[in-house]
Short mmCIF file of C-alpha atoms and ligand atoms in Angstrom, two decimals:
data_model
loop_
_atom_site.label_atom_id
_atom_site.label_comp_id
_atom_site.label_asym_id
_atom_site.label_seq_id
_atom_site.Cartn_x
_atom_site.Cartn_y
_atom_site.Cartn_z
CA MET Z 2 103.03 172.75 136.51
CA CYS Z 3 103.35 171.32 132.98
CA ILE Z 4 106.68 170.39 131.42
CA PHE Z 5 106.73 173.33 128.98
CA CYS Z 6 105.89 175.80 131.79
CA LYS Z 7 108.94 174.37 133.58
CA ILE Z 8 111.03 175.09 130.47
CA VAL Z 9 109.65 178.66 130.44
CA ASN Z 10 110.64 179.01 134.12
CA LYS Z 11 114.09 177.52 133.37
CA GLU Z 12 113.39 174.76 135.89
CA ILE Z 13 114.30 172.19 133.27
CA PRO Z 14 116.82 172.88 130.50
CA ALA Z 15 116.06 173.29 126.82
CA ASN Z 16 118.09 174.27 123.81
CA ILE Z 17 116.54 177.69 123.24
CA GLU Z 18 116.85 179.22 119.78
CA LEU Z 19 114.81 182.44 120.18
CA GLU Z 20 112.90 184.12 122.98
CA ASN Z 21 110.96 187.31 123.64
CA ASP Z 22 108.61 188.48 126.41
CA ASP Z 23 105.74 186.30 125.21
CA PHE Z 24 107.17 183.29 123.36
CA LEU Z 25 109.92 180.70 123.33
CA ALA Z 26 111.37 178.60 120.51
CA PHE Z 27 113.47 175.58 121.48
CA HIS Z 28 114.68 172.37 119.85
CA ASP Z 29 112.49 169.28 120.13
CA ILE Z 30 114.15 166.63 122.27
CA ASN Z 31 113.29 164.00 119.64
CA PRO Z 32 113.76 165.73 116.25
CA ILE Z 33 112.17 164.28 113.11
CA ALA Z 34 114.14 166.49 110.67
CA PRO Z 35 117.42 168.48 110.57
CA ILE Z 36 115.54 171.39 112.15
CA HIS Z 37 112.67 170.66 114.52
CA LEU Z 38 111.71 173.44 116.89
CA LEU Z 39 108.82 173.79 119.28
CA ILE Z 40 107.31 177.26 119.55
CA ILE Z 41 105.22 178.03 122.62
CA PRO Z 42 103.56 180.96 124.37
CA LYS Z 43 105.07 181.63 127.80
CA VAL Z 44 101.64 181.70 129.39
CA HIS Z 45 100.01 178.31 129.76
CA VAL Z 46 97.50 177.87 126.94
CA GLN Z 47 96.16 174.33 126.59
CA ASN Z 48 96.13 174.17 122.79
CA PHE Z 49 95.28 176.05 119.61
CA GLN Z 50 91.57 175.89 120.40
CA GLU Z 51 92.15 178.02 123.52
CA ILE Z 52 94.44 180.81 122.25
CA SER Z 53 93.04 184.33 121.86
CA PRO Z 54 93.24 186.00 118.45
CA GLU Z 55 95.37 188.76 120.00
CA LEU Z 56 98.03 186.36 121.30
CA MET Z 57 97.88 184.25 118.14
CA SER Z 58 98.51 187.34 116.08
CA LYS Z 59 101.73 188.03 118.01
CA MET Z 60 102.63 184.38 117.83
CA THR Z 61 102.37 184.46 114.04
CA THR Z 62 104.96 187.22 113.91
CA PHE Z 63 107.24 185.33 116.31
CA ILE Z 64 106.99 182.10 114.27
CA GLN Z 65 107.90 184.02 111.12
CA GLU Z 66 110.94 185.48 112.92
CA VAL Z 67 112.04 182.02 114.02
CA ALA Z 68 111.74 180.70 110.46
CA LYS Z 69 113.86 183.61 109.25
CA LYS Z 70 116.49 183.08 111.95
CA MET Z 71 116.75 179.40 110.96
CA ARG Z 72 116.98 180.48 107.27
CA LEU Z 73 113.90 178.44 106.40
CA ASP Z 74 111.81 181.32 105.10
CA LYS Z 75 112.94 181.01 101.46
CA ASP Z 76 113.11 177.22 101.00
CA GLY Z 77 110.09 176.48 103.17
CA TYR Z 78 109.20 174.43 106.18
CA ARG Z 79 106.26 172.71 107.83
CA LEU Z 80 104.28 174.12 110.72
CA LEU Z 81 101.86 171.95 112.64
CA THR Z 82 100.06 171.75 115.91
CA ASN Z 83 98.24 168.79 117.41
CA ILE Z 84 95.05 169.58 119.30
CA GLY Z 85 93.74 167.38 122.08
CA GLU Z 86 93.63 163.65 122.43
CA ASN Z 87 92.24 162.80 119.00
CA GLY Z 88 94.72 165.22 117.41
CA GLY Z 89 97.63 163.36 119.01
CA GLN Z 90 98.65 166.12 121.44
CA GLU Z 91 100.94 164.69 124.12
CA VAL Z 92 102.08 167.84 125.93
CA MET Z 93 99.03 169.88 126.90
CA HIS Z 94 100.69 173.29 126.47
CA LEU Z 95 100.15 174.83 123.03
CA HIS Z 96 103.13 174.25 120.76
CA PHE Z 97 103.75 174.57 117.06
CA HIS Z 98 106.22 172.14 115.53
CA LEU Z 99 108.41 174.01 113.04
CA VAL Z 100 110.09 171.37 110.90
CA GLY Z 101 112.52 171.87 108.04
CA GLY Z 102 116.06 171.78 106.74
CA ALA Z 103 115.26 169.09 104.14
CA LYS Z 104 112.63 168.28 101.54
CA LEU Z 105 109.98 166.78 103.76
CA LYS Z 106 107.95 163.77 102.77
CA TRP Z 107 104.28 164.47 102.33
CA VAL Z 108 101.54 162.09 101.35
CA HIS Z 109 99.00 164.36 99.78
CA LEU Z 110 95.73 164.06 101.63
CA SER Z 111 93.85 163.21 98.42
CA ASP Z 112 96.26 160.26 97.88
CA LEU Z 113 95.72 158.91 101.37
CA ASN Z 114 93.63 155.80 101.71
CA PRO Z 115 90.79 157.03 103.94
CA LYS Z 116 91.30 153.94 106.08
CA GLU Z 117 94.90 155.03 106.79
CA ALA Z 118 93.92 158.40 108.21
CA ILE Z 119 92.53 156.87 111.38
P1 5GP W 24 102.89 166.63 120.64
O1 5GP W 24 102.78 165.16 120.39
O2 5GP W 24 102.27 167.04 121.95
O3 5GP W 24 102.44 167.46 119.49
O4 5GP W 24 104.44 166.92 120.70
C1 5GP W 24 105.18 166.96 121.89
C2 5GP W 24 106.63 167.12 121.49
O5 5GP W 24 107.36 167.55 122.62
C3 5GP W 24 107.27 165.83 120.98
O6 5GP W 24 107.78 166.05 119.65
C4 5GP W 24 108.39 165.57 121.99
O7 5GP W 24 109.56 165.07 121.39
C5 5GP W 24 108.63 166.94 122.61
N1 5GP W 24 109.06 166.94 124.00
C6 5GP W 24 108.47 166.28 125.03
N2 5GP W 24 109.11 166.54 126.19
C7 5GP W 24 110.12 167.40 125.88
C8 5GP W 24 111.13 168.05 126.67
O8 5GP W 24 111.23 167.89 127.88
N3 5GP W 24 111.99 168.87 126.01
C9 5GP W 24 111.91 169.09 124.66
N4 5GP W 24 112.81 169.91 124.12
N5 5GP W 24 110.97 168.50 123.89
C10 5GP W 24 110.08 167.66 124.49
ZN1 ZN W 25 102.25 174.88 130.57
#
């Protein structure tokens, strides 16, 4: 069983911020910003490429609720998901990183030296 499934099953602890029947939002163990949550479906889905449109639709609503609960909805936040090995995914259970609570640095893609992207 994967590590995030164990968190869903409460076999390993996590600092849970919001939960419903289908999804869980908990704090990343290694935060990169004042607020850094991981949002996952309770069923094991490998990554974004594998999620059904029906479940993703519900997940969208849940993510928006989490952002509201954390009071990030007005000032903004960043939402990202890594997909597979080349995408840098380390835990192979779909998760969205919801990052905020400060003005986040962003190198605009058009400013990035193409050689620095890989
Ligand atoms: P990825 O690189 O797969 O997109 O991100 C995995 C994230 O999961 C990382 O930000 C890492 O800090 C976080 N993480 C890994 N193991 C645990 C854990 O056991 N508990 C929590 N809360 N976060 C974890
Ligand atoms: Zn899993």
